[in-house]
CSV table of C-alpha atoms and ligand atoms in Angstrom, one decimal:
chain,number,residue,atom,x,y,z
A,1329,MET,CA,0.1,-0.1,0.1
A,1330,VAL,CA,1.3,3.6,-0.7
A,1331,LYS,CA,2.3,5.7,2.2
A,1332,ILE,CA,1.5,9.4,2.0
A,1333,THR,CA,2.9,12.0,4.5
A,1334,SER,CA,2.7,15.5,5.1
A,1335,LYS,CA,5.2,16.1,2.4
A,1336,THR,CA,2.5,15.2,-0.1
A,1337,ASN,CA,-0.3,16.7,1.9
A,1338,ASP,CA,1.4,20.1,2.2
A,1339,ILE,CA,2.0,20.4,-1.5
A,1340,ILE,CA,-1.7,19.7,-2.3
A,1341,GLU,CA,-3.0,22.1,0.4
A,1342,LYS,CA,-0.8,24.8,-1.0
A,1343,GLU,CA,-1.8,24.2,-4.5
A,1344,ALA,CA,-5.6,24.5,-3.7
A,1345,LYS,CA,-4.7,28.0,-2.2
A,1346,TYR,CA,-2.8,29.1,-5.3
A,1347,LEU,CA,-4.1,27.2,-8.3
A,1348,SER,CA,-7.6,27.6,-10.1
A,1349,TYR,CA,-9.7,24.6,-9.9
A,1350,THR,CA,-10.3,24.9,-13.5
A,1351,THR,CA,-6.9,23.3,-14.2
A,1352,ARG,CA,-7.5,20.2,-12.5
A,1353,VAL,CA,-9.6,17.1,-12.3
A,1354,PRO,CA,-8.4,15.5,-8.9
A,1355,TYR,CA,-7.7,11.7,-8.9
A,1356,PHE,CA,-5.4,10.9,-6.1
A,1357,PRO,CA,-2.6,12.6,-4.0
A,1358,LEU,CA,0.3,11.7,-6.2
A,1359,VAL,CA,3.1,14.4,-6.5
A,1360,VAL,CA,5.6,13.3,-9.2
A,1361,ASP,CA,9.2,13.2,-8.3
A,1362,LYS,CA,10.7,11.2,-11.2
A,1363,ALA,CA,9.6,8.9,-13.9
A,1364,LYS,CA,11.2,6.4,-16.2
A,1365,GLY,CA,9.9,4.1,-18.9
A,1366,VAL,CA,6.5,2.9,-17.7
A,1367,TYR,CA,7.1,3.8,-14.0
A,1368,VAL,CA,6.4,6.9,-12.0
A,1369,THR,CA,7.9,7.6,-8.6
A,1370,ASP,CA,6.2,10.1,-6.2
A,1371,ILE,CA,8.0,12.3,-3.8
A,1372,GLU,CA,7.4,9.6,-1.0
A,1373,GLY,CA,9.2,7.1,-2.8
A,1374,ASN,CA,6.2,5.1,-3.9
A,1375,GLU,CA,6.5,3.5,-7.5
A,1376,PHE,CA,3.7,3.1,-9.9
A,1377,ILE,CA,3.2,1.6,-13.1
A,1378,ASP,CA,1.6,4.2,-15.4
A,1379,PHE,CA,-1.5,3.1,-17.1
A,1380,LEU,CA,-2.4,6.8,-18.0
A,1381,SER,CA,0.8,7.8,-19.9
A,1382,SER,CA,0.0,11.6,-19.0
A,1383,ALA,CA,-3.4,11.2,-20.8
A,1384,ALA,CA,-1.8,9.4,-23.9
A,1385,VAL,CA,0.9,11.7,-24.2
A,1386,LEU,CA,4.0,9.4,-23.2
A,1387,ASN,CA,3.6,6.6,-26.0
A,1388,THR,CA,7.5,6.3,-25.8
A,1389,GLY,CA,7.3,6.0,-22.2
A,1390,HIS,CA,8.8,8.5,-19.5
A,1391,ASN,CA,12.3,9.8,-20.4
A,1392,HIS,CA,13.2,7.8,-23.1
A,1393,PRO,CA,16.9,8.1,-23.3
A,1394,LYS,CA,16.8,9.3,-27.1
A,1395,VAL,CA,14.6,11.9,-26.1
A,1396,GLU,CA,16.3,12.9,-23.1
A,1397,GLU,CA,19.4,13.0,-25.1
A,1398,VAL,CA,18.4,15.3,-27.9
A,1399,VAL,CA,16.6,17.7,-25.6
A,1400,ILE,CA,19.7,18.2,-23.3
A,1401,GLU,CA,21.9,18.6,-26.4
A,1402,GLN,CA,19.6,21.2,-28.1
A,1403,ALA,CA,19.3,23.0,-24.8
A,1404,HIS,CA,23.0,23.6,-24.8
A,1405,LYS,CA,22.8,25.1,-28.2
A,1406,PHE,CA,19.7,27.4,-28.2
A,1407,LEU,CA,16.2,27.1,-26.5
A,1408,HIS,CA,14.1,29.1,-28.8
A,1409,TYR,CA,13.8,31.3,-31.7
A,1410,THR,CA,10.2,31.6,-33.0
A,1411,PRO,CA,9.9,29.9,-36.3
A,1412,ALA,CA,7.5,32.6,-37.3
A,1413,TYR,CA,10.3,34.9,-37.9
A,1414,MET,CA,13.4,32.8,-38.3
A,1415,TYR,CA,14.2,29.5,-39.5
A,1416,HIS,CA,15.5,26.4,-37.7
A,1417,GLN,CA,16.4,23.0,-39.1
A,1418,PRO,CA,14.4,20.6,-36.8
A,1419,HIS,CA,11.5,22.6,-37.6
A,1420,THR,CA,11.8,22.0,-41.4
A,1421,GLU,CA,12.8,18.4,-40.8
A,1422,LEU,CA,9.9,17.6,-38.7
A,1423,ALA,CA,7.3,19.1,-41.1
A,1424,GLU,CA,8.9,17.0,-43.8
A,1425,LYS,CA,8.8,13.8,-41.7
A,1426,LEU,CA,5.0,14.4,-40.6
A,1427,ILE,CA,4.2,14.7,-44.4
A,1428,GLU,CA,5.9,11.5,-45.0
A,1429,ILE,CA,4.3,9.4,-42.2
A,1430,THR,CA,0.7,10.8,-42.2
A,1431,PRO,CA,-2.0,9.1,-44.3
A,1432,GLY,CA,-2.2,10.6,-48.0
A,1433,ASN,CA,0.2,10.6,-50.9
A,1434,PHE,CA,-0.7,14.0,-51.8
A,1435,ASP,CA,1.0,17.3,-51.6
A,1436,LYS,CA,0.5,18.4,-48.0
A,1437,ARG,CA,1.6,21.2,-45.9
A,1438,VAL,CA,2.2,21.5,-42.0
A,1439,ALA,CA,1.6,24.2,-39.4
A,1440,PHE,CA,2.7,23.8,-35.8
A,1441,ALA,CA,1.1,24.8,-32.5
A,1442,ILE,CA,1.4,24.1,-28.9
A,1443,SER,CA,-1.7,22.3,-27.8
A,1444,GLY,CA,-4.1,19.8,-29.2
A,1445,SER,CA,-7.0,22.4,-28.5
A,1446,VAL,CA,-5.2,24.7,-30.8
A,1447,ALA,CA,-4.5,22.3,-33.5
A,1448,ALA,CA,-8.2,21.2,-33.5
A,1449,GLU,CA,-9.2,24.8,-33.6
A,1450,GLY,CA,-6.7,25.8,-36.4
A,1451,ALA,CA,-8.1,22.5,-38.5
A,1452,VAL,CA,-11.5,24.3,-38.4
A,1453,LYS,CA,-10.3,27.7,-39.4
A,1454,ALA,CA,-8.4,26.3,-42.2
A,1455,ALA,CA,-11.4,24.3,-43.5
A,1456,LYS,CA,-13.5,27.5,-43.4
A,1457,ALA,CA,-10.7,29.4,-45.1
A,1458,TYR,CA,-10.7,27.0,-47.9
A,1459,THR,CA,-14.2,26.2,-48.5
A,1460,ARG,CA,-15.3,29.7,-47.6
A,1461,ARG,CA,-18.2,28.1,-45.8
A,1462,ASN,CA,-19.3,28.7,-42.2
A,1463,HIS,CA,-21.0,25.5,-40.9
A,1464,ILE,CA,-19.2,22.6,-39.0
A,1465,VAL,CA,-20.5,19.3,-38.0
A,1466,SER,CA,-19.2,17.5,-35.1
A,1467,PHE,CA,-20.2,14.9,-32.7
A,1468,MET,CA,-21.9,14.5,-29.3
A,1469,ARG,CA,-19.4,13.6,-26.5
A,1470,SER,CA,-16.5,14.5,-28.7
A,1471,TYR,CA,-13.5,16.3,-26.9
A,1472,HIS,CA,-11.4,18.8,-29.2
A,1473,GLY,CA,-10.2,21.2,-26.5
A,1474,THR,CA,-10.9,24.1,-24.5
A,1475,THR,CA,-9.9,27.2,-26.5
A,1476,TYR,CA,-12.9,29.2,-27.7
A,1477,GLY,CA,-12.8,27.4,-31.2
A,1478,SER,CA,-12.0,24.0,-30.1
A,1479,LEU,CA,-14.7,24.1,-27.2
A,1480,SER,CA,-17.2,25.3,-29.9
A,1481,VAL,CA,-16.9,21.9,-31.6
A,1482,SER,CA,-16.7,19.9,-28.5
A,1483,GLY,CA,-19.7,18.1,-27.3
A,1484,TYR,CA,-18.0,16.3,-24.5
A,1485,SER,CA,-20.2,17.9,-21.5
A,1486,SER,CA,-22.4,20.7,-20.7
A,1487,GLN,CA,-20.2,21.5,-17.9
A,1488,MET,CA,-17.2,22.5,-19.9
A,1489,ARG,CA,-19.6,25.0,-21.9
A,1490,ARG,CA,-21.3,26.5,-18.7
A,1491,ASN,CA,-21.8,30.2,-18.7
A,1492,GLN,CA,-19.7,30.8,-22.1
A,1493,GLY,CA,-22.7,32.3,-23.7
A,1494,THR,CA,-22.9,31.8,-27.5
A,1495,LEU,CA,-19.7,30.0,-28.7
A,1496,MET,CA,-18.8,29.8,-32.3
A,1497,PRO,CA,-22.1,29.8,-34.3
A,1498,ASP,CA,-23.2,27.5,-37.0
A,1499,VAL,CA,-21.7,24.2,-35.3
A,1500,HIS,CA,-24.0,21.3,-35.4
A,1501,PHE,CA,-23.9,18.2,-33.3
A,1502,VAL,CA,-24.8,14.6,-34.2
A,1503,PRO,CA,-24.5,11.5,-32.1
A,1504,TYR,CA,-21.4,9.3,-32.6
A,1505,PRO,CA,-21.9,5.5,-33.0
A,1506,ASP,CA,-22.0,3.7,-29.6
A,1507,ASN,CA,-22.4,0.0,-29.9
A,1508,TYR,CA,-22.8,-0.2,-26.1
A,1509,ARG,CA,-25.4,2.5,-25.4
A,1510,CYS,CA,-26.8,3.6,-28.7
A,1511,SER,CA,-28.7,6.7,-28.1
A,1512,LEU,CA,-30.7,6.0,-31.1
A,1513,ASN,CA,-32.1,2.7,-30.8
A,1514,ASP,CA,-32.5,0.1,-28.0
A,1515,THR,CA,-30.7,-2.8,-29.6
A,1516,ASN,CA,-27.5,-1.2,-30.3
A,1517,SER,CA,-27.5,-3.1,-33.6
A,1518,TYR,CA,-26.3,-0.9,-36.6
A,1519,CYS,CA,-26.0,2.2,-34.5
A,1520,TYR,CA,-23.9,3.6,-37.1
A,1521,GLN,CA,-26.6,3.4,-39.6
A,1522,GLU,CA,-28.9,5.3,-37.3
A,1523,CYS,CA,-26.3,8.0,-36.9
A,1524,LEU,CA,-25.8,8.4,-40.7
A,1525,LYS,CA,-29.6,8.8,-40.9
A,1526,HIS,CA,-29.5,11.5,-38.4
A,1527,ILE,CA,-26.8,13.3,-40.5
A,1528,ARG,CA,-28.8,12.8,-43.6
A,1529,LEU,CA,-31.8,14.4,-41.7
A,1530,LEU,CA,-29.6,17.3,-40.4
A,1531,PHE,CA,-28.7,18.1,-44.0
A,1532,GLU,CA,-32.3,17.9,-45.2
A,1533,THR,CA,-34.0,19.9,-42.3
A,1534,VAL,CA,-31.4,22.2,-40.7
A,1535,VAL,CA,-28.4,23.0,-42.8
A,1536,SER,CA,-27.7,22.5,-46.5
A,1537,PRO,CA,-24.6,20.3,-47.0
A,1538,GLU,CA,-23.5,22.8,-49.4
A,1539,GLU,CA,-22.9,25.3,-46.7
A,1540,VAL,CA,-20.9,23.0,-44.4
A,1541,ALA,CA,-17.1,23.4,-44.4
A,1542,ALA,CA,-16.2,20.4,-42.7
A,1543,ILE,CA,-17.0,17.7,-40.2
A,1544,ILE,CA,-14.6,17.0,-37.3
A,1545,PHE,CA,-14.2,13.6,-35.7
A,1546,GLU,CA,-12.3,11.5,-33.6
A,1547,PRO,CA,-11.4,8.1,-35.2
A,1548,VAL,CA,-11.9,6.5,-32.0
A,1549,GLN,CA,-14.0,8.8,-29.5
A,1550,GLY,CA,-11.5,8.9,-26.6
A,1551,ASP,CA,-12.7,10.9,-23.7
A,1552,GLY,CA,-16.2,10.3,-24.6
A,1553,GLY,CA,-15.5,6.7,-23.6
A,1554,ILE,CA,-13.4,4.8,-26.0
A,1555,LEU,CA,-16.0,4.3,-28.6
A,1556,VAL,CA,-14.7,2.4,-31.8
A,1557,PRO,CA,-17.1,2.7,-34.7
A,1558,GLU,CA,-17.4,0.3,-37.6
A,1559,VAL,CA,-15.1,1.3,-40.3
A,1560,GLU,CA,-18.4,1.5,-42.5
A,1561,PHE,CA,-19.5,4.6,-40.4
A,1562,PHE,CA,-16.7,6.8,-41.5
A,1563,ASN,CA,-16.5,5.4,-45.1
A,1564,GLU,CA,-20.0,6.1,-45.6
A,1565,LEU,CA,-19.9,9.4,-44.1
A,1566,HIS,CA,-17.0,10.1,-46.5
A,1567,LYS,CA,-19.1,9.3,-49.5
A,1568,ILE,CA,-21.8,12.0,-48.3
A,1569,CYS,CA,-19.1,14.5,-47.8
A,1570,ALA,CA,-17.2,14.0,-51.0
A,1571,LYS,CA,-20.5,14.4,-52.8
A,1572,HIS,CA,-21.1,17.8,-51.3
A,1573,GLY,CA,-17.5,19.2,-50.9
A,1574,ILE,CA,-17.2,18.9,-47.3
A,1575,LEU,CA,-13.8,18.4,-45.7
A,1576,MET,CA,-13.0,15.7,-43.3
A,1577,ILE,CA,-11.0,16.7,-40.4
A,1578,ALA,CA,-9.5,13.8,-38.3
A,1579,ASP,CA,-8.6,14.8,-34.7
A,1580,GLU,CA,-5.8,12.4,-34.0
A,1581,VAL,CA,-4.5,14.2,-31.0
A,1582,GLN,CA,-5.3,11.3,-28.8
A,1583,THR,CA,-5.2,8.5,-31.4
A,1584,GLY,CA,-2.1,9.4,-33.2
A,1585,PHE,CA,1.4,8.0,-33.0
A,1586,GLY,CA,0.5,4.4,-32.7
A,1587,ARG,CA,-1.9,4.5,-29.8
A,1588,THR,CA,-4.6,2.5,-31.5
A,1589,GLY,CA,-2.3,0.0,-33.2
A,1590,LYS,CA,-1.8,1.8,-36.4
A,1591,LEU,CA,0.4,4.8,-36.6
A,1592,PHE,CA,-2.8,6.9,-37.2
A,1593,ALA,CA,-6.1,5.5,-36.5
A,1594,SER,CA,-7.3,7.1,-39.8
A,1595,GLU,CA,-5.4,4.4,-41.6
A,1596,ARG,CA,-8.4,2.0,-41.1
A,1597,TYR,CA,-10.5,3.8,-43.5
A,1598,ASP,CA,-10.9,3.7,-47.3
A,1599,PHE,CA,-10.3,7.5,-47.4
A,1600,VAL,CA,-7.7,9.8,-46.3
A,1601,PRO,CA,-8.7,12.8,-44.1
A,1602,ASP,CA,-8.3,16.3,-45.8
A,1603,ILE,CA,-6.9,17.6,-42.6
A,1604,ILE,CA,-5.2,15.7,-39.6
A,1605,ALA,CA,-4.7,17.7,-36.1
A,1606,LEU,CA,-1.9,16.0,-34.2
A,1607,GLY,CA,-0.7,16.8,-30.4
A,1608,LYS,CA,-0.3,14.9,-27.3
A,1609,ALA,CA,2.2,12.1,-28.0
A,1610,ILE,CA,3.9,13.8,-31.0
A,1611,ALA,CA,7.0,15.2,-28.9
A,1612,SER,CA,6.9,12.6,-25.8
A,1613,GLY,CA,5.7,15.3,-23.4
A,1614,MET,CA,7.5,18.4,-24.7
A,1615,PRO,CA,4.8,20.9,-25.7
A,1616,LEU,CA,3.9,20.7,-29.5
A,1617,SER,CA,0.9,20.1,-32.0
A,1618,ALA,CA,0.5,20.3,-35.6
A,1619,ILE,CA,-1.9,20.4,-38.3
A,1620,VAL,CA,-1.1,18.5,-41.5
A,1621,ALA,CA,-3.5,18.9,-44.4
A,1622,ARG,CA,-3.7,19.1,-48.3
A,1623,ALA,CA,-1.5,21.7,-49.5
A,1624,GLU,CA,-4.3,23.6,-51.3
A,1625,ILE,CA,-6.3,23.8,-48.0
A,1626,MET,CA,-3.2,25.2,-46.0
A,1627,GLU,CA,-2.2,27.6,-48.9
A,1628,SER,CA,-5.8,29.0,-48.6
A,1629,TRP,CA,-5.2,31.2,-45.4
A,1630,GLY,CA,-2.3,33.6,-44.9
A,1631,ALA,CA,-0.1,34.9,-42.1
A,1632,PRO,CA,-0.8,35.6,-39.2
A,1633,GLN,CA,-4.0,33.3,-39.3
A,1634,PHE,CA,-2.2,30.5,-37.5
A,1635,MET,CA,0.9,31.9,-35.8
A,1636,PHE,CA,2.3,31.5,-32.3
A,1637,ASN,CA,5.5,32.6,-30.9
A,1638,THR,CA,6.6,29.4,-29.2
A,1639,ALA,CA,5.0,27.0,-31.6
A,1640,GLY,CA,7.5,24.7,-33.3
A,1641,ASN,CA,9.8,25.3,-30.6
A,1642,VAL,CA,13.3,23.8,-31.3
A,1643,LEU,CA,13.4,21.3,-28.1
A,1644,SER,CA,10.0,20.1,-28.9
A,1645,CYS,CA,10.9,19.4,-32.6
A,1646,ARG,CA,14.0,17.7,-31.8
A,1647,ALA,CA,12.0,15.5,-29.2
A,1648,ALA,CA,9.3,14.9,-31.9
A,1649,LEU,CA,11.9,13.8,-34.4
A,1650,ALA,CA,13.4,11.2,-31.7
A,1651,THR,CA,9.8,10.1,-30.7
A,1652,ILE,CA,9.1,9.1,-34.4
A,1653,GLU,CA,12.3,7.3,-34.7
A,1654,ILE,CA,11.7,5.4,-31.5
A,1655,ILE,CA,8.4,4.3,-32.8
A,1656,GLU,CA,9.7,3.1,-35.9
A,1657,GLU,CA,12.8,1.5,-34.4
A,1658,GLU,CA,11.2,-0.2,-31.5
A,1659,ASN,CA,8.2,-1.4,-33.3
A,1660,LEU,CA,5.9,0.1,-30.8
A,1661,VAL,CA,2.9,0.1,-33.2
A,1662,ALA,CA,3.1,-3.8,-33.4
A,1663,ASN,CA,3.8,-3.8,-29.7
A,1664,ALA,CA,0.5,-1.7,-29.1
A,1665,VAL,CA,-1.4,-4.5,-31.0
A,1666,THR,CA,0.4,-7.5,-29.4
A,1667,ILE,CA,0.0,-6.1,-25.7
A,1668,GLY,CA,-3.4,-4.5,-26.4
A,1669,ASP,CA,-4.8,-7.8,-27.8
A,1670,TYR,CA,-3.6,-9.6,-24.7
A,1671,MET,CA,-5.2,-7.0,-22.4
A,1672,ILE,CA,-8.5,-7.1,-24.2
A,1673,ASN,CA,-8.5,-11.0,-23.8
A,1674,ARG,CA,-7.8,-10.8,-20.2
A,1675,PHE,CA,-10.3,-8.0,-19.4
A,1676,ASN,CA,-13.0,-10.3,-21.1
A,1677,HIS,CA,-12.1,-13.2,-18.7
A,1678,MET,CA,-12.4,-10.7,-15.8
A,1679,LYS,CA,-15.7,-9.7,-17.3
A,1680,ASP,CA,-16.8,-13.2,-16.9
A,1681,LYS,CA,-15.9,-13.1,-13.2
A,1682,TYR,CA,-17.1,-9.5,-12.2
A,1683,GLU,CA,-20.7,-8.4,-12.9
A,1684,CYS,CA,-19.7,-4.9,-12.6
A,1685,ILE,CA,-17.7,-5.0,-15.9
A,1686,GLY,CA,-20.5,-4.1,-18.5
A,1687,ASP,CA,-18.2,-3.7,-21.5
A,1688,VAL,CA,-14.6,-3.9,-22.7
A,1689,ARG,CA,-13.8,-2.2,-25.7
A,1690,GLY,CA,-10.8,-0.5,-27.5
A,1691,LEU,CA,-8.0,-0.8,-30.2
A,1692,GLY,CA,-4.4,-1.3,-29.6
A,1693,LEU,CA,-3.5,0.4,-26.3
A,1694,LEU,CA,-6.5,2.6,-26.1
A,1695,ILE,CA,-8.9,0.4,-24.0
A,1696,GLY,CA,-12.1,1.1,-21.9
A,1697,LEU,CA,-13.7,-1.0,-19.2
A,1698,ASP,CA,-17.3,0.3,-18.8
A,1699,ILE,CA,-18.3,-0.2,-15.0
A,1700,VAL,CA,-22.0,-0.6,-14.6
A,1701,LYS,CA,-24.6,-1.3,-11.6
A,1702,ASP,CA,-26.6,-3.7,-13.7
A,1703,ARG,CA,-25.4,-5.4,-17.0
A,1704,SER,CA,-29.3,-5.2,-18.3
A,1705,THR,CA,-29.7,-1.6,-17.7
A,1706,LYS,CA,-26.0,-0.6,-18.2
A,1707,GLU,CA,-26.6,2.2,-15.7
A,1708,ARG,CA,-23.0,3.7,-15.0
A,1709,ASP,CA,-21.5,2.9,-11.6
A,1710,ILE,CA,-19.5,6.0,-11.0
A,1711,GLU,CA,-18.7,5.3,-7.4
A,1712,LYS,CA,-17.4,1.8,-8.1
A,1713,THR,CA,-15.3,3.3,-11.0
A,1714,LYS,CA,-13.8,5.7,-8.6
A,1715,LYS,CA,-13.1,3.0,-6.0
A,1716,ILE,CA,-11.4,0.7,-8.5
A,1717,CYS,CA,-9.0,3.6,-9.5
A,1718,TRP,CA,-8.4,4.5,-5.9
A,1719,ARG,CA,-7.6,0.9,-4.8
A,1720,SER,CA,-5.3,0.7,-8.0
A,1721,TRP,CA,-3.4,3.8,-7.2
A,1722,GLU,CA,-3.1,2.5,-3.4
A,1723,THR,CA,-1.6,-0.8,-4.6
A,1724,GLY,CA,0.8,0.7,-7.3
A,1725,LEU,CA,-1.0,1.5,-10.4
A,1726,ILE,CA,-1.8,4.8,-12.1
A,1727,LEU,CA,-5.4,4.4,-13.4
A,1728,ALA,CA,-7.9,7.0,-14.4
A,1729,PHE,CA,-11.4,7.0,-15.8
A,1730,PHE,CA,-13.4,9.2,-18.0
A,1731,SER,CA,-17.0,9.5,-19.1
A,1732,SER,CA,-17.9,8.9,-15.3
A,1733,SER,CA,-17.6,5.1,-15.6
A,1734,VAL,CA,-15.1,4.2,-18.1
A,1735,LEU,CA,-11.6,2.9,-16.7
A,1736,ARG,CA,-8.9,4.3,-19.2
A,1737,ILE,CA,-6.3,1.8,-20.1
A,1738,CYS,CA,-3.5,3.7,-22.1
A,1739,PRO,CA,-0.1,2.6,-20.9
A,1740,PRO,CA,3.1,3.8,-22.9
A,1741,LEU,CA,3.5,1.7,-25.9
A,1742,ILE,CA,6.7,0.6,-24.6
A,1743,ILE,CA,5.2,-1.6,-22.0
A,1744,THR,CA,6.2,-5.3,-21.8
A,1745,LEU,CA,4.1,-8.4,-21.4
A,1746,GLU,CA,5.3,-8.9,-17.8
A,1747,GLN,CA,4.6,-5.2,-16.8
A,1748,ALA,CA,1.2,-5.5,-18.3
A,1749,GLU,CA,0.4,-8.8,-16.5
A,1750,HIS,CA,1.5,-7.2,-13.2
A,1751,ALA,CA,-0.8,-4.1,-13.7
A,1752,LEU,CA,-3.7,-6.4,-14.7
A,1753,ASP,CA,-3.3,-8.3,-11.5
A,1754,ILE,CA,-3.5,-4.9,-9.8
A,1755,ILE,CA,-6.7,-4.1,-11.6
A,1756,GLU,CA,-8.2,-7.3,-11.0
A,1757,SER,CA,-7.7,-7.1,-7.2
A,1758,ALA,CA,-8.8,-3.8,-7.1
A,1759,ILE,CA,-12.1,-4.7,-8.7
A,1760,SER,CA,-12.4,-7.7,-6.3
A,1761,ASP,CA,-11.8,-5.5,-3.4
A,1762,VAL,CA,-14.3,-3.1,-4.6
A,1763,GLU,CA,-17.0,-5.8,-5.2
A,1764,LYS,CA,-16.3,-7.2,-1.7
A,1765,GLY,CA,-16.9,-3.7,-0.1
A,1766,ARG,CA,-13.4,-3.4,1.0
A,1767,VAL,CA,-12.9,0.2,-0.2
A,1768,SER,CA,-14.5,2.8,2.0
A,1769,ASP,CA,-16.9,5.4,0.7
A,1770,ASP,CA,-14.5,8.0,2.2
A,1771,VAL,CA,-12.3,7.9,-0.8
A,1772,LEU,CA,-15.1,9.4,-2.9
A,1773,GLN,CA,-14.2,12.7,-1.2
A,1774,SER,CA,-11.0,12.8,-2.7
A,1775,ILE,CA,-11.2,11.3,-6.3
A,1776,LYS,CA,-13.2,13.4,-8.6
A,1777,GLY,CA,-12.1,12.5,-12.1
A,1778,TRP,CA,-14.0,13.3,-15.2
B,1242,PLP,C1,-9.0,14.2,-29.4
B,1242,PLP,C2,-8.5,15.4,-28.6
B,1242,PLP,N1,-8.5,16.7,-29.1
B,1242,PLP,C3,-7.8,17.7,-28.5
B,1242,PLP,C4,-7.4,17.5,-27.3
B,1242,PLP,C5,-7.0,18.8,-26.5
B,1242,PLP,O1,-5.7,18.7,-26.5
B,1242,PLP,P1,-4.8,19.6,-25.3
B,1242,PLP,O2,-5.2,19.3,-24.0
B,1242,PLP,O3,-3.6,19.4,-25.7
B,1242,PLP,O4,-5.2,20.9,-25.8
B,1242,PLP,C6,-7.5,16.4,-26.5
B,1242,PLP,C7,-7.2,16.3,-25.1
B,1242,PLP,O5,-7.6,15.4,-24.3
B,1242,PLP,C8,-8.2,15.1,-27.1
B,1242,PLP,O6,-8.3,14.1,-26.5
């Protein structure tokens, strides 16, 4: 069991005094001291396996030696000069590399930013500039970020939009296929077809498709609870979009860089997205995001429509080049498939044993366990979900949840089978402890999550 002293509690109390609550969703009192590979050590000396990867950022693990080396080497040369005014080699090299590895054998251009929110927002701006249309279609439960534009196209929760008044106009939300809890039919069968009908109805009754600039989507809806639609859904949707000149924006901020067992989750489809937003894992934790899109789209808007002083920072670009090399050299995409398949299999065995596991779903190492009160009603068991995460932390595993009841399984892609087995043992005993009522209700005061 982890041990926490006043060392940790003092920092947390101090933080509550100085930091805005808007910046944090509390899980457990873990103050990071150091991290390496799949492990995080807190300031008390407790060690944890990391099944969160800083929210799908650390695909190459913590402090991969190669990333560490290039960042330190670069830090001795120069820390920053804005690429908006001057050139630097890693910036150009990274743009070239992203064009090479992202889907689409056509002329592309790249623009860098700092966070995923800004990349998603920029993708929308580029689509509007190119098509000269205003309307955008997005999905309920989608998470694209918290800046004004990215929030406007996010349908994650009403809480995140509260008291913001009118956001960006002309955004239309449609349901995302959910094969477990389809909001459009009771049987969950062919949920994606119901969603397509809904989109057709939108175009027939609310907005003409000729006025729609783009549809923005997550190839796997991440924060919405790891929803994996059938490939037919997006293939069919693409046909509708192609007919009406609507651009497809894939938000790969969470799914990119090997997370789902493909370098990019969009590779599952028969079409190539017109614009791809990248972030999170791109630079192994150094701040960076990017938009990669067809050249003609990116040439349709001029400076300074997407220009930020610290975007394309040289340390971040070096870290990103190293990240891509590591993913290729260490076959991390294949590892995501191997370990991910193993985990899904083992979670399904757990599902046979524990009634509270309503559903196991995911791709690669982006896996969700839906915790329910009753398998027939599928009512979310928010308290049990929180308690499972809490007990996992107490026994050496960083495990978070989202969408209230979905355990979020996203370890670094470098994880070995042995490490994965150990982590799954921790999760299994946490579930068993919670089922047996061995985790007190008191913990619910501390763990809030999202
Ligand atoms: C799909 C997706 N897009 C955009 C974002 C926003 O990224 P950031 O928090 O770096 O702004 C996230 C973050 O969770 C995300 O999951």
